[in-house]
Short mmCIF file of C-alpha atoms in Angstrom, two decimals:
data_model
loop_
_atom_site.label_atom_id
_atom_site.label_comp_id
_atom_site.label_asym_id
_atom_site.label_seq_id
_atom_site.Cartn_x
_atom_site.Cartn_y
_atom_site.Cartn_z
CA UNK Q 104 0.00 0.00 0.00
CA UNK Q 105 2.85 2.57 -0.15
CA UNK Q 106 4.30 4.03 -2.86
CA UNK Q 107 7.94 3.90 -4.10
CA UNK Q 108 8.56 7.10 -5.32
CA UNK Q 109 6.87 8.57 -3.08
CA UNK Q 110 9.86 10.15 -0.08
CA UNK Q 111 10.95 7.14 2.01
CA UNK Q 112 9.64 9.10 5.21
CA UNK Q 113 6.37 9.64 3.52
CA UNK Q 114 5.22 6.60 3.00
CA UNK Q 115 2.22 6.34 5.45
CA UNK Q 116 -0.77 7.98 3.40
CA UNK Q 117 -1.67 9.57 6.92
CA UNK Q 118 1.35 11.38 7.12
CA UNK Q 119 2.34 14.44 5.39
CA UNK Q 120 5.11 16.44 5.70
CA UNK Q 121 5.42 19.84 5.16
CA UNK Q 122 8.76 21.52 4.64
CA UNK Q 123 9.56 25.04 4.41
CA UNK Q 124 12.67 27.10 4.09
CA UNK Q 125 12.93 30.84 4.66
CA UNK Q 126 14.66 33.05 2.13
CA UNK Q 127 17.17 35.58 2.66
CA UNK Q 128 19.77 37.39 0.05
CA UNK Q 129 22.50 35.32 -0.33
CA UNK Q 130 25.88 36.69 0.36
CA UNK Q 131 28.73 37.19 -2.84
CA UNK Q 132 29.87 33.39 -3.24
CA UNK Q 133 33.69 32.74 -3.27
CA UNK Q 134 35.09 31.41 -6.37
CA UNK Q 135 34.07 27.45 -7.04
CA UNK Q 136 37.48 26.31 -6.28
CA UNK Q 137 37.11 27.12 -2.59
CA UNK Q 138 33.36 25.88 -2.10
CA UNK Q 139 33.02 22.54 -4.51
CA UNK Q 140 30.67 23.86 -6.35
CA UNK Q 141 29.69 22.25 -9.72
CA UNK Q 142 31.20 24.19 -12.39
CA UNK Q 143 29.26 25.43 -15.81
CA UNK Q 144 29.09 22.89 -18.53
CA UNK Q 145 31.66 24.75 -20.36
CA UNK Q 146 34.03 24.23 -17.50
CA UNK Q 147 32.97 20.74 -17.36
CA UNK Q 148 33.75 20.18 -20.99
CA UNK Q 149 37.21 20.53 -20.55
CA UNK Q 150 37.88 19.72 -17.20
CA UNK Q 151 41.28 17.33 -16.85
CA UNK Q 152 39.49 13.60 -16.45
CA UNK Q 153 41.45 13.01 -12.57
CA UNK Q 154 39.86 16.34 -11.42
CA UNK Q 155 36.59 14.85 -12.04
CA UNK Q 156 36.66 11.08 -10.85
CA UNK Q 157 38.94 12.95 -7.83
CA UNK Q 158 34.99 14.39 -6.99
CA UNK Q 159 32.00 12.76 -5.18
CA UNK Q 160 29.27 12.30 -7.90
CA UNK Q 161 27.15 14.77 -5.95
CA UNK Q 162 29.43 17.91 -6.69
CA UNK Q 163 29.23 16.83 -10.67
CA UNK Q 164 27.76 18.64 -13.41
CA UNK Q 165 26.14 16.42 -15.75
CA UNK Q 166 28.90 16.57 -18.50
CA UNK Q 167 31.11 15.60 -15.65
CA UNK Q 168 29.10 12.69 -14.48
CA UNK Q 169 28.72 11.56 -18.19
CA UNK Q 170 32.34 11.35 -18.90
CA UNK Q 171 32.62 9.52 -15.46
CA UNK Q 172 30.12 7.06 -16.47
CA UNK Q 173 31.52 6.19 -19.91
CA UNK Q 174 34.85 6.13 -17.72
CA UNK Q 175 33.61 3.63 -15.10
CA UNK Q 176 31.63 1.41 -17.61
CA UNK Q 177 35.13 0.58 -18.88
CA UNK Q 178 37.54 0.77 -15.95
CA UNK Q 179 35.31 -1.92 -14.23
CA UNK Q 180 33.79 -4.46 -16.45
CA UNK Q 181 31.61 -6.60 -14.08
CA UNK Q 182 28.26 -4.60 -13.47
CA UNK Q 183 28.01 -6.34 -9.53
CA UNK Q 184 31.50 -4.54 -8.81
CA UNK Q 185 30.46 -0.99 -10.83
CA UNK Q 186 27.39 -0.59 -9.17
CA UNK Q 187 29.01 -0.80 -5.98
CA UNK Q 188 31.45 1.65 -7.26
CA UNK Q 189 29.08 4.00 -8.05
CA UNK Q 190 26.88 3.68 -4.85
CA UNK Q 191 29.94 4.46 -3.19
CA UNK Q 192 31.09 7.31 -5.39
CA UNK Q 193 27.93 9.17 -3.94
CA UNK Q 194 28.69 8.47 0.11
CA UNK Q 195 28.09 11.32 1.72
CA UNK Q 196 25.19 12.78 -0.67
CA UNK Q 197 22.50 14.78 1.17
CA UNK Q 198 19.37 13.38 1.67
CA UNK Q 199 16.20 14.97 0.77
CA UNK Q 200 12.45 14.43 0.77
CA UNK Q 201 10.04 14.65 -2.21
CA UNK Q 202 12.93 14.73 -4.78
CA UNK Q 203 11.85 14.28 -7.83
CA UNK Q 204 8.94 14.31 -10.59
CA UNK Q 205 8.46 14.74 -14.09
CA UNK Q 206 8.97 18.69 -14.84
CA UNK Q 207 9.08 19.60 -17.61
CA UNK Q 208 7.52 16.79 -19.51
CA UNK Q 209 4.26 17.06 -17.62
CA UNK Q 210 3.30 19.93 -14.75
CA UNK Q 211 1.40 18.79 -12.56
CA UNK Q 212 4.43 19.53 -9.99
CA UNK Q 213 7.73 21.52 -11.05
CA UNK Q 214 9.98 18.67 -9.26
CA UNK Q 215 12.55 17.91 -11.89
CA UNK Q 216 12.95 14.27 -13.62
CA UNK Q 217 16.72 13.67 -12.25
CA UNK Q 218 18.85 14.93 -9.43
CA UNK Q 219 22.62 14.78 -9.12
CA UNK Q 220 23.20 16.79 -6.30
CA UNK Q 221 20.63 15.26 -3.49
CA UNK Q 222 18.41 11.84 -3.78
CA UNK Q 223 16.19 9.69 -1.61
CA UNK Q 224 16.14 6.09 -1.38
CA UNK Q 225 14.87 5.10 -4.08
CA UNK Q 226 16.47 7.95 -6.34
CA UNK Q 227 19.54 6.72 -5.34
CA UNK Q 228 19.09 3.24 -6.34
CA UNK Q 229 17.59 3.93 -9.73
CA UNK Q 230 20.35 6.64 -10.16
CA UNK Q 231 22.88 3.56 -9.40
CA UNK Q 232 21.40 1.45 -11.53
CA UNK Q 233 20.77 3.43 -14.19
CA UNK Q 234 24.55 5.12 -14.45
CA UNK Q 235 25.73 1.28 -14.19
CA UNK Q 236 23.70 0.07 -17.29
CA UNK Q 237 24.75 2.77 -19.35
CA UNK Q 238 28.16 4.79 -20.96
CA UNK Q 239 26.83 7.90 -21.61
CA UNK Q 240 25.10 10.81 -20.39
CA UNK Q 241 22.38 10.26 -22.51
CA UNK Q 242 22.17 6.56 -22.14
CA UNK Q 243 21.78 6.99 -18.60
CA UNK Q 244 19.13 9.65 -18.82
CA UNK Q 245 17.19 7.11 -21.10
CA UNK Q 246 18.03 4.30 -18.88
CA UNK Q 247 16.83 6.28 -16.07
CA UNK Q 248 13.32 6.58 -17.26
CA UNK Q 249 12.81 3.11 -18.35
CA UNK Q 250 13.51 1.99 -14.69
CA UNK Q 251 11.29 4.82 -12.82
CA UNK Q 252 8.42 4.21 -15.55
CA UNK Q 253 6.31 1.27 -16.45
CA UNK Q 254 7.53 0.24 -20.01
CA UNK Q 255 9.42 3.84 -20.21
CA UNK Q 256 5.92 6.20 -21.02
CA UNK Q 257 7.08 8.94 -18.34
CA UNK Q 258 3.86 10.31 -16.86
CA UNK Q 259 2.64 10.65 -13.65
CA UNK Q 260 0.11 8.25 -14.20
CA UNK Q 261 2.81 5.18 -15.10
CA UNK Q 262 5.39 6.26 -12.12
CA UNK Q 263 6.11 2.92 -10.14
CA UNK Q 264 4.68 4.47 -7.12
CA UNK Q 265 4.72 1.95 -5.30
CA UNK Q 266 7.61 -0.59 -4.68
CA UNK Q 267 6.07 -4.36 -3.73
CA UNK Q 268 3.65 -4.27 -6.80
CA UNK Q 269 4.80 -1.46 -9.11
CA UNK Q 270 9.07 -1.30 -9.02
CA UNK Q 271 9.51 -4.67 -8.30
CA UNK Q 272 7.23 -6.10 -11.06
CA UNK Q 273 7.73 -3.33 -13.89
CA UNK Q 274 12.05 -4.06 -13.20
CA UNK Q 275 11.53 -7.61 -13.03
CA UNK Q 276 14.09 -7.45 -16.15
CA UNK Q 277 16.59 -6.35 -13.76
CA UNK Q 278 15.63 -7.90 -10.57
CA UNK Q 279 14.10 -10.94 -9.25
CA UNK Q 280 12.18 -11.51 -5.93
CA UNK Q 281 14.21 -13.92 -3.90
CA UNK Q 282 12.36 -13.31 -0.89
CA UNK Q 283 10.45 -16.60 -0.66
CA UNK Q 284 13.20 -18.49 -1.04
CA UNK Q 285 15.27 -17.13 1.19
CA UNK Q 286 12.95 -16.85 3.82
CA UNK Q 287 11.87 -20.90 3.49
CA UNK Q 288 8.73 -22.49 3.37
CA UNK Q 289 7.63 -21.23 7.14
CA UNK Q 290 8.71 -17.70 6.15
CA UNK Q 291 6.50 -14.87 6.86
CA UNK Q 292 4.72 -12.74 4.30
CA UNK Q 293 1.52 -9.89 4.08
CA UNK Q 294 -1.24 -9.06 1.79
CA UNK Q 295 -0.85 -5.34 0.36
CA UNK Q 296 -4.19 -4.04 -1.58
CA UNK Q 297 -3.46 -1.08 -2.96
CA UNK Q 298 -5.99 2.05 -5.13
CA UNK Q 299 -3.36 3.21 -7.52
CA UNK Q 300 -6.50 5.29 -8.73
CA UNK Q 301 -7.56 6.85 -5.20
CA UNK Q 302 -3.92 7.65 -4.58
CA UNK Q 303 -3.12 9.30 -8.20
CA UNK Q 304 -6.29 11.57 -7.22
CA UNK Q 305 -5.63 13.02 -4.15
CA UNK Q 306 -1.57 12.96 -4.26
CA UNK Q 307 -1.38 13.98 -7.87
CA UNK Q 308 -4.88 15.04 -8.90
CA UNK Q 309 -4.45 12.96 -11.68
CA UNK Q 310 -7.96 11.02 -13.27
CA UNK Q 311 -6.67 7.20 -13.91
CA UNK Q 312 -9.30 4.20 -14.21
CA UNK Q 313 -7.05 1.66 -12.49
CA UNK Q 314 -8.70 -1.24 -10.38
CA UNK Q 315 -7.96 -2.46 -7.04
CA UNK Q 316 -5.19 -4.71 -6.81
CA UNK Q 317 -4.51 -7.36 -4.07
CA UNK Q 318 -1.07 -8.92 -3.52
CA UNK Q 319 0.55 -11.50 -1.12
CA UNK Q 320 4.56 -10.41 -0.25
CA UNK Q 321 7.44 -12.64 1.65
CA UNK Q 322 9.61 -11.41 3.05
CA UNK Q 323 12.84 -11.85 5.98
CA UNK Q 324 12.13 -11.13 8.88
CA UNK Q 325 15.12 -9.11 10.88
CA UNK Q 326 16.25 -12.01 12.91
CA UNK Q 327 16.93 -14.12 10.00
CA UNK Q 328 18.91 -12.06 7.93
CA UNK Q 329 22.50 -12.80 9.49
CA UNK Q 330 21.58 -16.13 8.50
CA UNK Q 331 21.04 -15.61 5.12
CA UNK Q 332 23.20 -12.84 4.95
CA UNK Q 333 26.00 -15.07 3.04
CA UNK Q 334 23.34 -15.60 0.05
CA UNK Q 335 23.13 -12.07 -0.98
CA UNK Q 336 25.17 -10.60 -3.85
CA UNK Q 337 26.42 -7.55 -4.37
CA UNK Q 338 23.96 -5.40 -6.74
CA UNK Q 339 21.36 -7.03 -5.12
CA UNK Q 340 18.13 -4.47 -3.97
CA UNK Q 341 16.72 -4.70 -0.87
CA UNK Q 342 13.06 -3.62 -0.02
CA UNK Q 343 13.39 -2.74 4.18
CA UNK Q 344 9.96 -3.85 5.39
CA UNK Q 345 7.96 -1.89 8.23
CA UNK Q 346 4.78 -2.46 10.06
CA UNK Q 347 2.26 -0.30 11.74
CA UNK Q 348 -1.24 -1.15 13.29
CA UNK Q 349 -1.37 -4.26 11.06
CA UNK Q 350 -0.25 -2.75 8.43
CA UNK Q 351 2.77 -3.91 6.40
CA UNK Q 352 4.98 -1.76 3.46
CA UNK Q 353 8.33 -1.39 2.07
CA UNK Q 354 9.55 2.11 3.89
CA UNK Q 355 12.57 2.18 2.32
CA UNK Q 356 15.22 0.44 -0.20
CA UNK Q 357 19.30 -0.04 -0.74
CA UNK Q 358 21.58 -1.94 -2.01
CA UNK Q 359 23.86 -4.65 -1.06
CA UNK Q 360 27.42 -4.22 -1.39
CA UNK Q 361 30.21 -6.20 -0.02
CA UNK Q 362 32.68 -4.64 2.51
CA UNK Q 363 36.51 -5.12 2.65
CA UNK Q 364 36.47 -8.59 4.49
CA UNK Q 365 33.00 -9.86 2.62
CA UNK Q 366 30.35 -9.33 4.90
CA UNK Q 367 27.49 -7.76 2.97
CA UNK Q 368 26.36 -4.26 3.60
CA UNK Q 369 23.69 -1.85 3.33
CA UNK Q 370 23.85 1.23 1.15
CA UNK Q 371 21.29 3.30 1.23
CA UNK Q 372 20.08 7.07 1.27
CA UNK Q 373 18.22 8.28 4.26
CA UNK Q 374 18.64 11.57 6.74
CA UNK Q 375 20.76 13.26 6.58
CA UNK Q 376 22.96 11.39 3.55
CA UNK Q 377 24.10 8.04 1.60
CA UNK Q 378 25.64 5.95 3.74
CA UNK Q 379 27.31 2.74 4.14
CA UNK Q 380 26.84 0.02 6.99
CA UNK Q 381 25.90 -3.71 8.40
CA UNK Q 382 22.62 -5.17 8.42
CA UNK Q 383 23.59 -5.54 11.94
CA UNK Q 384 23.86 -1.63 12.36
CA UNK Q 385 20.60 -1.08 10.78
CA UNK Q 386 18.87 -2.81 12.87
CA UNK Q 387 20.26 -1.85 15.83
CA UNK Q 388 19.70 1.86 15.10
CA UNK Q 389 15.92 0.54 13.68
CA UNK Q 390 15.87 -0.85 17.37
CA UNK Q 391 16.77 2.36 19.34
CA UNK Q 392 14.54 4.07 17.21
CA UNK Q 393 11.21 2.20 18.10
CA UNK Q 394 12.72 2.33 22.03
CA UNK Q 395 12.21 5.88 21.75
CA UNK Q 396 9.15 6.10 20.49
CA UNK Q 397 8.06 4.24 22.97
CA UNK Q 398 9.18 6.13 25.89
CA UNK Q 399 7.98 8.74 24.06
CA UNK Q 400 4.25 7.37 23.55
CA UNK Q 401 4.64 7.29 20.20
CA UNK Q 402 3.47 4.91 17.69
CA UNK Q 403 6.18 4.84 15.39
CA UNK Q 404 6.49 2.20 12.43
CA UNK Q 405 8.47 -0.88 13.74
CA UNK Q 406 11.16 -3.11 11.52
CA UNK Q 407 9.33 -6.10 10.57
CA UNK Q 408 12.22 -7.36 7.98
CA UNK Q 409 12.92 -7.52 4.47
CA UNK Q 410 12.52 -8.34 0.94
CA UNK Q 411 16.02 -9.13 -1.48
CA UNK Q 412 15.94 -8.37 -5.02
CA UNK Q 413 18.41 -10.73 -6.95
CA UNK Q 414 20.21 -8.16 -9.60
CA UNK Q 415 19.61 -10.83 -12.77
CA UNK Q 416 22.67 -12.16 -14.63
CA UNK Q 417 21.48 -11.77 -17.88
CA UNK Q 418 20.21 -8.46 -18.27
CA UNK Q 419 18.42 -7.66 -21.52
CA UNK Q 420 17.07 -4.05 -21.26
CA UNK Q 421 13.29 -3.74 -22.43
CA UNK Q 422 12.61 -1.45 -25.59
CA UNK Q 423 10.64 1.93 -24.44
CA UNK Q 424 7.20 1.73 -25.34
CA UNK Q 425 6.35 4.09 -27.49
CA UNK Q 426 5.24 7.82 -26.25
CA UNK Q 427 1.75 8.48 -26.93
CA UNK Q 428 0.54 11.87 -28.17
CA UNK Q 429 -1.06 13.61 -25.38
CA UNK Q 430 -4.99 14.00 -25.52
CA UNK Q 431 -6.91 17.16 -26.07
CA UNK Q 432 -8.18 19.03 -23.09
CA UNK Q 433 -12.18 18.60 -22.63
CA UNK Q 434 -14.06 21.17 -24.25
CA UNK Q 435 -11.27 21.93 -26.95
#
């Protein structure tokens, strides 16, 4: 019932959060060489190639990041190890909520189709993914929108909003749902029934006749994952499970990577920025968490477990649909 795209901390339909900032005149900025800022695309053109790949992702301009992608697709061959190189190239990027949309193509928000500079988690895995498919710029950009959109038609309306029965299934190209397997016969699971219909209404007032949909998900739960910790790969996706007042959803997704002495890892975007750690840690600071909501009286969402995406061997990239022409407005 909760969907992918939208912000990882947004996923209960109850909850909305409402950010402001204040504005104030922003003093003369020192040159770009003293803050890290991302230079114009001129500067980027010609920029000498170890200045850029010496630079976190984050701090790129987009010629930058293309000529680092068409770099990394051939300094590391195996797409496992160059996804993890990538994830990694972007430790340390700032978190953000309610990242992205698709501005300019359509306007129902002005949230931009692609973000270098901040992501969520599920921005940064499609970013990952995306950059690790491709060797260009515009490969990735392509690439991009093929993952985030069911068969590639970018629109609000075909947005894998949500992750159990929209991401997973639309990407089954690239991943597989290993769950159920790895959780064995007596594993756990929950039934999701989602209004893809209801929820493009009132979240993106947005008119789609989409039935009801009903699905049954597996899943890990927490205390079995150092178990089956060993099976994971790296590239793999993992779907971090929650549960509230019955309730069950995927709150939030990452990647597994494998750290310097081959225990597997968790990469992931959340607040305040990428980072890298054990499933151990995770679920430790998942545990403190819930212990202070409930001092606090609060009834937080609780880590139930998760569900593992197998990154497929033989990846064979789906043609894009093709676009169709927009419809008249009524009355026209």
């Amino acid at each position: 019932m909760r969907p992918a795209r939208a912000p990882c901390a947004l996923l209960i339909p109850t909850l909305i959060a409402l950010l402001g900032a204040g504005c104030a005149t922003p003093p003369v900025a020192p040159p770009a060489a003293m803050t890290g800022a991302v230079p114009t695309a001129q500067v980027a053109a010609t920029e000498p190639l170890d200045t850029i790949l010496a630079k976190p992702l984050y701090r790129m301009h987009p010629v930058e990041a293309g000529r680092y992608i068409t770099w990394v697709h051939e300094a590391e061959p195996d797409l496992r190890k160059r996804i993890a190189a990538i994830a990694r190239k972007n430790l340390g990027q700032p978190y953000r909520l309610n990242l992205l949309g698709e501005f300019p193509y359509q306007v129902h928000d002005d949230l931009p189709m692609f973000s270098l500079d901040h992501s969520d988690c599920v921005v940064f895995a499609e970013h990952t993914y995306a950059m690790a498919l491709s060797q260009s710029w515009d490969e990735f950009f392509w690439m991009l929108q093929r993952i985030r959109y069911r068969d590639g038609i970018v629109g609000v309306a075909t947005r894998n909003h949500y992750t159990e029965m929209d991401w997973n299934v639309a990407n089954r190209w690239l991943v597989t749902d290993i769950s159920a397997e790895l959780a064995g016969p007596d594993g756990p699971a929950y039934t999701m029934t989602i209004d893809r219909a209801r929820f493009l209404k009132t979240r993106h007032h947005t008119d789609a006749s989409i039935p009801v949909e009903t699905s049954r998900q597996a899943y890990v739960p927490k205390d079995r994952v150092a178990a089956i910790a060993s099976r994971l790969r790296e590239g793999d996706l993992v779907d971090v499970i929650s549960t509230r007042d019955g309730q069950y959803w995927a709150s939030h997704v990452g990647l597994v990577v494998l750290g310097p002495d081959g225990r597997r890892h968790f990469l992931h975007s959340s607040e305040p920025q990428v980072r890298e750690e054990t499933f151990e840690s995770y679920i430790a600071r998942a545990a403190a968490r819930e212990e202070r909501n409930r001092q606090a009286g609060k009834n937080g969402q609780v880590l139930a477990g998760f569900k593992f995406l197998r990154l497929n061997d033989d990846i064979v990239v789906p043609p894009m649909a093709p676009q169709p022409r927009p419809g008249h407005p009524a009355g026209t």
